[in-house]
Coordinates of C-alpha atoms in Angstrom, one line a residue:
Chain V
R367 CA 0.0 0.0 0.0
M368 CA 1.1 3.5 -0.8
Y369 CA 2.2 5.7 2.1
V370 CA 0.3 8.9 2.0
R371 CA 1.1 11.6 4.5
A372 CA -1.5 14.3 4.2
R373 CA -3.1 14.8 7.6
A374 CA -4.4 18.3 7.6
A375 CA -5.3 18.7 4.0
P376 CA -9.0 19.0 3.2
E377 CA -10.6 15.6 2.7
G378 CA -11.6 16.1 -0.9
L379 CA -8.2 17.1 -2.0
T380 CA -6.4 14.3 -0.2
N381 CA -8.6 11.8 -1.9
K382 CA -8.1 13.5 -5.2
V383 CA -4.3 13.2 -4.9
E384 CA -4.6 9.4 -4.2
E385 CA -7.1 9.1 -7.0
S386 CA -5.0 10.9 -9.5
I387 CA -1.9 8.9 -8.6
K388 CA -3.9 5.7 -9.2
T389 CA -5.1 7.0 -12.6
A390 CA -1.6 8.1 -13.6
E391 CA -0.2 4.6 -12.8
E392 CA -3.0 3.0 -14.8
V393 CA -2.6 5.3 -17.8
C394 CA 1.2 4.9 -17.8
A395 CA 1.1 1.1 -17.4
G396 CA -0.1 1.0 -21.0
D397 CA 2.3 3.5 -22.6
P398 CA 4.9 5.2 -20.3
V399 CA 6.0 7.8 -22.9
S400 CA 2.6 9.0 -24.2
G401 CA 1.2 12.5 -23.8
E402 CA -1.6 11.0 -21.8
C403 CA 0.8 9.6 -19.2
A404 CA 2.6 12.9 -18.9
A405 CA -0.7 14.7 -18.6
A406 CA -1.9 12.3 -15.9
W407 CA 1.3 12.9 -13.8
D408 CA 1.0 16.6 -14.4
E409 CA -2.4 16.4 -12.8
V410 CA -0.9 14.6 -9.8
E411 CA 1.7 17.4 -9.5
E412 CA -1.0 20.1 -9.6
V413 CA -3.4 18.5 -7.2
S414 CA -0.7 17.7 -4.7
A415 CA 0.6 21.2 -4.9
A416 CA -3.0 22.5 -4.2
A417 CA -3.3 20.1 -1.3
S418 CA 0.0 21.1 0.2
D419 CA -1.0 24.8 -0.1
A420 CA -4.2 24.1 1.7
R421 CA -2.4 22.3 4.4
L422 CA 0.1 25.1 4.8
K423 CA -2.6 27.6 5.1
K424 CA -4.4 25.6 7.7
K425 CA -1.3 24.9 9.7
S426 CA 0.0 28.4 9.9
S427 CA -3.1 29.9 11.5
D428 CA -2.8 30.9 15.2
P429 CA -6.0 30.2 17.2
L430 CA -5.8 33.4 19.1
E431 CA -5.1 35.5 15.9
E432 CA -8.1 33.7 14.2
Y433 CA -10.4 34.5 17.1
C434 CA -9.2 38.1 17.3
K435 CA -10.0 38.7 13.6
D436 CA -13.7 38.5 14.5
N437 CA -13.5 39.8 18.1
M438 CA -11.3 42.8 18.1
E439 CA -13.0 44.2 21.2
A440 CA -12.4 41.2 23.4
D441 CA -10.1 41.6 26.4
E442 CA -7.6 39.2 25.0
C443 CA -7.5 41.0 21.6
R444 CA -7.4 44.7 22.4
T445 CA -4.2 46.5 21.3
Y446 CA -3.6 50.2 21.7
E447 CA -1.1 52.1 19.6
D448 CA -0.1 54.2 22.6
Chain G
M1087 CA 0.8 57.5 -12.8
A1088 CA 0.3 60.7 -14.8
V1089 CA 1.8 64.0 -13.9
C1090 CA -0.5 66.9 -14.7
T1091 CA 0.0 70.5 -14.3
I1092 CA -3.1 72.7 -14.0
Y1093 CA -2.9 76.3 -15.0
T1094 CA -6.0 78.3 -14.1
A1095 CA -6.9 81.4 -16.0
H1096 CA -7.4 83.5 -12.8
S1097 CA -4.1 83.0 -11.1
L1098 CA -1.3 81.6 -13.2
N1099 CA 1.0 81.1 -10.2
T1100 CA -1.1 78.4 -8.6
T1101 CA 0.5 75.5 -10.3
S1102 CA -0.7 72.3 -8.7
Q1103 CA 0.6 68.9 -9.4
I1104 CA -1.8 66.0 -9.7
T1105 CA -0.1 62.7 -9.2
K1106 CA -3.2 60.6 -8.9
P1107 CA -3.2 57.6 -11.2
I1108 CA -5.5 58.2 -14.2
K1109 CA -6.9 55.0 -15.4
P1110 CA -8.3 55.1 -18.9
H1111 CA -10.6 52.1 -18.2
F1112 CA -12.5 51.7 -21.4
G1113 CA -16.2 51.9 -21.0
S1114 CA -16.3 54.2 -18.0
H1115 CA -14.8 57.0 -20.0
Q1116 CA -18.1 58.8 -20.8
K1117 CA -19.2 58.9 -17.2
Q1118 CA -16.1 60.8 -16.0
Q1119 CA -16.4 64.4 -15.3
I1120 CA -13.0 65.3 -16.7
F1121 CA -12.7 64.1 -20.2
L1122 CA -9.3 63.0 -21.3
F1123 CA -8.0 62.2 -24.7
T1124 CA -4.6 61.3 -25.7
T1125 CA -2.8 62.5 -28.8
S1126 CA 0.1 60.7 -30.3
K1127 CA 2.4 62.9 -28.4
R1128 CA 0.9 61.7 -25.1
I1129 CA -0.4 65.1 -24.2
I1130 CA -3.7 64.9 -22.4
T1131 CA -6.0 67.9 -22.4
T1132 CA -9.3 68.3 -20.7
T1133 CA -12.1 69.7 -22.7
P1134 CA -14.8 70.6 -20.2
S1135 CA -12.5 72.4 -17.8
R1136 CA -11.4 74.7 -20.5
A1137 CA -14.9 76.1 -20.5
L1138 CA -14.4 76.8 -16.8
G1139 CA -11.4 78.9 -17.7
S1140 CA -8.6 76.5 -16.8
D1141 CA -6.2 74.6 -18.9
I1142 CA -4.9 71.3 -17.8
S1143 CA -2.0 69.7 -19.6
C1144 CA -0.7 66.3 -18.7
V1145 CA 2.4 64.6 -19.8
A1146 CA 1.7 61.0 -19.3
E1147 CA 4.8 58.8 -19.4
E1148 CA 4.1 55.8 -21.5
Q1149 CA 4.9 53.0 -19.1
K1150 CA 3.6 53.3 -15.6
T1151 CA 3.7 49.8 -14.2
I1152 CA 7.0 48.0 -13.8
V1153 CA 6.7 44.3 -14.7
I1154 CA 8.8 41.6 -13.1
G1155 CA 8.7 38.0 -14.5
L1156 CA 9.3 35.2 -12.1
A1157 CA 9.7 31.7 -13.6
A1158 CA 9.3 28.7 -11.3
D1159 CA 7.9 25.2 -11.6
S1160 CA 4.5 25.1 -9.8
G1161 CA 5.4 28.4 -8.2
C1162 CA 1.9 29.8 -7.9
G1163 CA 0.2 29.7 -4.6
K1164 CA 3.0 29.3 -2.2
S1165 CA 5.1 32.2 -3.2
T1166 CA 7.5 32.8 -0.4
F1167 CA 9.4 35.0 -2.7
M1168 CA 6.4 37.2 -3.3
R1169 CA 6.0 37.7 0.5
R1170 CA 9.6 38.5 0.9
L1171 CA 9.4 41.0 -2.0
T1172 CA 6.3 42.9 -0.7
S1173 CA 7.9 43.0 2.8
V1174 CA 10.8 44.9 1.4
F1175 CA 8.4 47.6 0.2
G1176 CA 6.5 47.4 3.5
G1177 CA 3.0 45.9 3.9
A1178 CA 1.7 42.4 3.5
A1179 CA 0.4 40.7 0.4
E1180 CA -3.2 39.4 0.5
P1181 CA -5.6 37.8 -1.9
P1182 CA -8.2 40.2 -3.4
K1183 CA -10.9 41.0 -0.9
G1184 CA -14.4 39.6 -1.5
G1185 CA -13.6 37.8 -4.7
N1186 CA -13.2 34.2 -5.7
P1187 CA -11.7 32.4 -2.7
D1188 CA -9.6 30.3 -5.0
S1189 CA -8.1 33.4 -6.7
N1190 CA -4.3 33.1 -7.3
T1191 CA -3.7 36.8 -7.2
L1192 CA -1.9 38.5 -4.3
I1193 CA -2.2 42.2 -3.8
S1194 CA -0.2 44.6 -1.6
D1195 CA 0.1 48.4 -1.6
T1196 CA 2.8 48.5 -4.2
T1197 CA 2.8 45.1 -5.7
T1198 CA 0.3 42.7 -7.5
V1199 CA 1.3 39.2 -8.3
I1200 CA -0.6 37.3 -10.9
C1201 CA -0.2 33.6 -11.5
L1202 CA 0.3 32.7 -15.1
D1203 CA -1.7 29.5 -14.7
D1204 CA -4.7 31.8 -15.1
Y1205 CA -3.8 31.9 -18.8
H1206 CA -4.3 28.2 -19.3
S1207 CA -6.3 27.8 -22.5
L1208 CA -7.2 24.2 -21.6
D1209 CA -8.5 23.2 -18.1
R1210 CA -7.5 20.0 -16.3
T1211 CA -10.0 17.8 -18.3
G1212 CA -9.1 19.5 -21.5
R1213 CA -5.4 18.8 -21.1
K1214 CA -6.1 15.2 -20.2
K1215 CA -8.2 14.7 -23.3
K1216 CA -5.5 16.2 -25.5
G1217 CA -2.7 14.5 -23.7
V1218 CA -0.8 17.6 -23.0
T1219 CA 0.7 18.9 -19.7
A1220 CA 0.4 22.4 -18.3
L1221 CA 4.0 22.9 -19.3
D1222 CA 3.0 22.6 -23.0
P1223 CA 2.6 25.9 -24.8
R1224 CA -0.5 24.5 -26.4
A1225 CA -2.3 24.5 -23.0
N1226 CA -1.6 28.2 -22.6
D1227 CA -3.1 31.4 -24.2
F1228 CA 0.0 33.6 -24.8
D1229 CA -2.0 36.1 -26.9
L1230 CA -4.2 36.9 -24.0
M1231 CA -1.3 36.9 -21.6
Y1232 CA 0.5 39.4 -23.8
E1233 CA -2.5 41.6 -24.3
Q1234 CA -3.4 41.8 -20.6
V1235 CA 0.2 42.3 -19.3
K1236 CA 0.7 45.0 -21.9
A1237 CA -2.6 46.7 -20.9
I1238 CA -1.6 46.6 -17.2
K1239 CA 1.8 48.0 -18.0
E1240 CA 0.1 50.9 -19.8
G1241 CA -2.1 51.6 -16.8
I1242 CA -5.3 49.9 -18.0
A1243 CA -7.3 47.6 -15.7
V1244 CA -8.1 44.1 -17.1
E1245 CA -10.5 41.3 -16.5
K1246 CA -8.2 38.4 -16.0
P1247 CA -9.5 34.8 -16.0
I1248 CA -8.9 32.6 -12.9
Y1249 CA -7.6 29.1 -13.1
N1250 CA -8.9 27.2 -10.1
H1251 CA -6.2 24.9 -8.8
V1252 CA -8.7 23.0 -6.6
S1253 CA -11.3 22.2 -9.2
G1254 CA -9.0 22.4 -12.2
L1255 CA -11.5 24.6 -14.0
L1256 CA -11.4 28.1 -15.5
D1257 CA -13.5 30.4 -13.3
P1258 CA -15.1 33.7 -14.2
P1259 CA -12.6 36.6 -14.4
E1260 CA -11.5 39.1 -11.8
L1261 CA -10.6 42.7 -12.3
I1262 CA -6.9 43.5 -11.9
Q1263 CA -6.0 47.2 -11.4
P1264 CA -2.6 48.4 -12.6
P1265 CA -0.2 48.4 -9.6
K1266 CA 3.2 50.1 -9.2
I1267 CA 4.9 46.7 -9.6
L1268 CA 3.3 43.8 -11.4
V1269 CA 4.9 40.4 -10.8
I1270 CA 3.9 37.7 -13.3
E1271 CA 4.7 34.3 -11.8
G1272 CA 4.4 30.9 -13.2
L1273 CA 5.8 28.4 -15.8
H1274 CA 6.2 30.6 -18.9
P1275 CA 6.9 34.3 -18.1
M1276 CA 9.8 34.4 -20.5
Y1277 CA 8.6 31.9 -23.1
D1278 CA 6.7 34.2 -25.5
S1279 CA 9.0 36.9 -26.9
R1280 CA 6.2 39.5 -26.8
V1281 CA 5.7 39.0 -23.1
R1282 CA 9.4 38.8 -22.5
D1283 CA 9.9 42.2 -24.1
L1284 CA 7.4 43.7 -21.6
L1285 CA 9.5 42.6 -18.6
D1286 CA 11.7 45.1 -16.8
F1287 CA 13.4 42.4 -14.8
S1288 CA 13.2 38.6 -14.9
I1289 CA 14.1 35.9 -12.4
Y1290 CA 14.2 32.1 -12.8
L1291 CA 13.9 30.0 -9.7
D1292 CA 15.7 26.7 -10.4
I1293 CA 14.5 24.4 -7.6
S1294 CA 14.0 21.3 -9.7
N1295 CA 16.5 19.5 -7.5
E1296 CA 14.7 20.3 -4.3
R1297 CA 11.5 18.4 -3.9
D1298 CA 10.1 18.1 -0.5
M1299 CA 8.3 14.8 -0.1
A1300 CA 6.6 15.4 3.2
E1301 CA 5.2 18.7 1.9
R1302 CA 3.9 17.1 -1.3
G1303 CA 2.3 14.3 0.6
H1304 CA 2.9 11.4 -1.6
S1305 CA 5.4 8.6 -1.9
L1306 CA 8.9 8.7 -3.4
E1307 CA 8.1 6.5 -6.3
S1308 CA 5.2 8.6 -7.4
I1309 CA 7.3 11.8 -7.1
K1310 CA 10.0 10.2 -9.2
A1311 CA 7.5 9.0 -11.8
S1312 CA 5.9 12.5 -11.9
I1313 CA 9.3 14.2 -12.5
E1314 CA 10.2 11.6 -15.2
A1315 CA 6.9 12.0 -17.0
R1316 CA 7.0 15.8 -17.0
K1317 CA 10.7 16.0 -17.8
P1318 CA 10.5 16.1 -21.6
D1319 CA 8.1 19.1 -21.5
F1320 CA 10.1 20.7 -18.8
D1321 CA 13.3 20.5 -20.7
A1322 CA 11.7 21.7 -23.9
Y1323 CA 9.6 24.6 -22.7
I1324 CA 10.5 25.7 -19.2
D1325 CA 14.3 25.2 -18.8
P1326 CA 15.3 27.3 -21.9
Q1327 CA 13.9 30.4 -20.2
K1328 CA 16.9 30.4 -17.9
A1329 CA 18.9 32.0 -20.7
F1330 CA 16.7 35.1 -20.7
A1331 CA 16.6 35.6 -16.9
D1332 CA 18.4 38.6 -15.4
A1333 CA 18.9 36.6 -12.2
V1334 CA 18.7 32.8 -11.6
I1335 CA 18.5 31.3 -8.1
E1336 CA 19.8 27.7 -8.4
V1337 CA 19.3 25.2 -5.5
L1338 CA 21.7 22.3 -5.4
P1339 CA 22.8 19.6 -3.0
T1340 CA 25.4 20.6 -0.5
Q1341 CA 29.1 20.0 -1.0
L1342 CA 29.9 20.4 2.7
I1343 CA 28.6 16.9 3.6
P1344 CA 30.2 14.1 1.5
D1345 CA 27.5 12.0 -0.2
D1346 CA 24.7 13.8 1.4
N1347 CA 21.3 12.4 0.5
E1348 CA 19.1 14.0 3.1
G1349 CA 18.8 17.2 1.2
K1350 CA 18.4 19.3 4.3
V1351 CA 21.5 21.4 3.8
L1352 CA 21.5 23.3 0.5
R1353 CA 24.0 25.0 -1.8
V1354 CA 22.3 28.0 -3.3
R1355 CA 23.7 30.0 -6.2
L1356 CA 22.6 33.5 -7.2
I1357 CA 23.5 34.0 -10.9
M1358 CA 23.3 37.7 -11.9
K1359 CA 23.6 38.9 -15.5
E1360 CA 26.1 41.7 -16.2
G1361 CA 25.1 44.8 -18.1
V1362 CA 21.4 44.9 -17.2
K1363 CA 20.1 48.4 -16.9
F1364 CA 19.4 49.5 -13.3
F1365 CA 20.8 46.2 -12.0
E1366 CA 24.2 46.0 -10.4
P1367 CA 25.2 42.5 -9.3
V1368 CA 26.1 41.9 -5.6
Y1369 CA 29.7 41.1 -4.8
L1370 CA 31.8 39.7 -2.0
F1371 CA 34.9 41.7 -0.9
D1372 CA 36.2 42.6 -4.3
E1373 CA 34.2 43.0 -7.5
G1374 CA 35.3 40.7 -10.3
S1375 CA 37.6 38.5 -8.3
T1376 CA 37.1 34.9 -7.6
I1377 CA 36.7 34.3 -3.8
S1378 CA 36.0 31.4 -1.6
W1379 CA 35.1 32.4 2.0
I1380 CA 34.4 30.4 5.1
P1381 CA 33.1 32.9 7.6
C1382 CA 33.4 30.5 10.6
G1383 CA 36.4 31.1 12.7
R1384 CA 37.5 33.3 15.6
K1385 CA 34.8 35.8 15.0
L1386 CA 32.0 33.4 14.3
T1387 CA 31.1 30.1 15.6
C1388 CA 29.2 27.7 13.3
S1389 CA 27.9 24.3 13.9
Y1390 CA 28.3 21.3 11.6
P1391 CA 28.6 21.5 8.6
G1392 CA 29.4 25.2 8.7
I1393 CA 28.9 27.8 6.0
K1394 CA 30.9 28.4 2.8
F1395 CA 30.5 31.3 0.4
A1396 CA 31.9 31.6 -3.1
Y1397 CA 31.9 34.5 -5.5
G1398 CA 33.2 35.1 -8.9
P1399 CA 32.7 36.0 -12.6
D1400 CA 31.5 33.2 -14.8
S1401 CA 29.6 32.7 -18.1
Y1402 CA 26.1 31.2 -18.1
K1403 CA 24.1 30.3 -21.2
G1404 CA 26.3 32.5 -23.3
H1405 CA 26.1 35.5 -21.0
E1406 CA 28.6 37.2 -18.7
V1407 CA 27.5 36.8 -15.1
S1408 CA 28.5 37.2 -11.5
V1409 CA 27.8 34.3 -9.3
L1410 CA 27.3 34.4 -5.5
E1411 CA 27.0 31.1 -3.8
M1412 CA 26.2 30.0 -0.3
D1413 CA 26.5 26.5 1.0
G1414 CA 25.3 25.5 4.4
Q1415 CA 22.8 27.0 6.8
F1416 CA 22.5 29.7 9.6
D1417 CA 21.9 28.5 13.1
R1418 CA 21.8 32.0 14.6
L1419 CA 21.1 35.3 13.1
D1420 CA 24.3 37.1 14.3
E1421 CA 25.9 35.0 11.6
L1422 CA 23.9 36.7 9.0
I1423 CA 24.8 40.3 10.0
Y1424 CA 28.4 39.2 9.8
V1425 CA 27.9 38.0 6.3
E1426 CA 25.8 41.0 5.3
S1427 CA 28.6 43.4 6.4
H1428 CA 30.9 41.7 3.9
L1429 CA 28.6 41.9 0.9
S1430 CA 28.5 45.0 -1.4
N1431 CA 26.0 46.5 -3.9
I1432 CA 23.1 45.0 -1.9
S1433 CA 20.9 48.1 -2.3
T1434 CA 20.0 48.3 1.4
K1435 CA 18.8 51.6 2.8
F1436 CA 20.5 51.0 6.2
Y1437 CA 23.1 48.7 7.7
G1438 CA 21.5 45.4 8.6
E1439 CA 18.5 45.6 6.4
I1440 CA 18.9 42.1 5.0
T1441 CA 19.2 40.7 8.5
Q1442 CA 16.2 42.6 9.6
Q1443 CA 14.1 41.3 6.7
M1444 CA 15.2 37.8 7.3
L1445 CA 14.4 38.1 11.0
K1446 CA 11.0 39.4 10.2
H1447 CA 10.2 36.2 8.3
A1448 CA 12.1 33.6 10.3
D1449 CA 9.2 31.2 9.8
F1450 CA 9.2 31.3 6.0
P1451 CA 10.7 28.3 4.2
G1452 CA 14.4 28.9 3.4
S1453 CA 15.1 31.4 6.1
N1454 CA 18.1 29.6 7.4
N1455 CA 19.8 29.0 4.1
G1456 CA 20.8 30.7 0.8
T1457 CA 17.3 30.5 -0.6
G1458 CA 15.9 33.1 1.8
L1459 CA 19.0 35.2 1.7
F1460 CA 19.1 35.4 -2.1
Q1461 CA 15.4 36.0 -2.4
T1462 CA 15.7 38.9 0.0
I1463 CA 18.7 40.3 -1.9
V1464 CA 16.7 40.1 -5.2
G1465 CA 13.8 41.8 -3.4
L1466 CA 16.1 44.7 -2.5
K1467 CA 17.5 44.8 -6.0
I1468 CA 13.9 45.1 -7.4
R1469 CA 13.2 47.9 -5.1
D1470 CA 16.3 49.7 -6.3
L1471 CA 15.4 49.0 -9.9
F1472 CA 11.9 50.4 -9.3
E1473 CA 13.3 53.5 -7.7
Q1474 CA 15.8 54.1 -10.4
I1475 CA 13.2 53.7 -13.1
V1476 CA 10.9 56.2 -11.4
T1477 CA 13.7 58.7 -11.0
S1478 CA 14.7 58.4 -14.6
R1479 CA 11.2 58.9 -15.7
V1480 CA 10.8 62.0 -13.6
G1481 CA 14.1 63.2 -15.0
A1482 CA 13.0 62.6 -18.6
L1483 CA 9.7 64.3 -17.8
Q1484 CA 11.3 67.4 -16.5
S1485 CA 13.7 67.7 -19.3
A1486 CA 10.8 67.3 -21.7
K1487 CA 9.1 70.2 -20.1
A1488 CA 12.1 72.5 -20.0

């Protein structure tokens, strides 16, 4: 079984990466140098890049910062310039 | 930006300078109160205000927006480079507010980055059907790319399509206003000669050797297969653009650790073309010499495997270039200020600016090695280029008036 590490990525995208890898392997099994094979792997590249971006976005968010975006007036969020 | 001088009939000594950007966005012309038309000499006069007893003459410089091309394989989206660049100008880059959540555009006060994937002529299904990759020029609309980049450069807003990386479809377009600096980022910024001629500066990020598996989230075999399958198109259409780049950032395996296959320590090269207008290459100690420098010693403690710099003239794809190389990684930032103080022509505004910029974004990928350092340097170089172009325009404008 293929090892897939994509914990925080949105469900749909993670499945899509797996799916597109499967398709690419099937397409390339027939003809490894065809345009179809290259296009299939290119899709893997694109989908996995999108998934990794989504993961990065999710990971980098700070819970307090996120909360303060919507609650600027809360005690834990107030900042004064001087 | 257009510089206008208003002379009113009543008092000729009140000469005001309007430096508000005038956007001749076609369609909204008729509704504007001040009617502008351009003659071939680029003199704009206003008709209705003449009736009010004033005469406005504008000398609009022909190219307002500075265009930077950034070539990188699947570079759209992540764009650490873009965030480093906008940070040099001050302010953060954000996606357009209230638009398509999957928009690839990033906007800051001075800079707008558009992703060239938005000019795909075939969507994901279309490419699959035809058996072409996104690297293939047949999957991209260079006519539209040229027209829209040209329009933005001339100060005209455009309706740019959006390629949705999640769905793989072409979404309805978004309005892009002409910024001070436009960065076009993607696979083919220097492929089409018409687009290439619009670029004021071009960068090629050569990171083909650095593929982070954990980040990509699939197995080694599938990554290898993917690289193999895309290689013919990559070599045919993407790689040749290096020859046109004013600066190339090359990421290679380290030479400090024998037979390193972990790929955590990197050797990064900044290849700078000589003789580019408004761009003076960075040098180490002495311009034009060949130097190898290990900063670790009595003044600087480094942990294994240390840091090694190299600098020297070279030739690259038939051009004369200067190459600055850094192998190894920083453990502490005082190392960086030591290195910065030995570099020249870095276009900083104050001592320690590179170090300060790197500190500001210590969490960005590449902040502890040459990738982050050279991206920051290129960012400073672009700021310098921008300021020089603006100054030269104002100079040309004033001499035209005199």
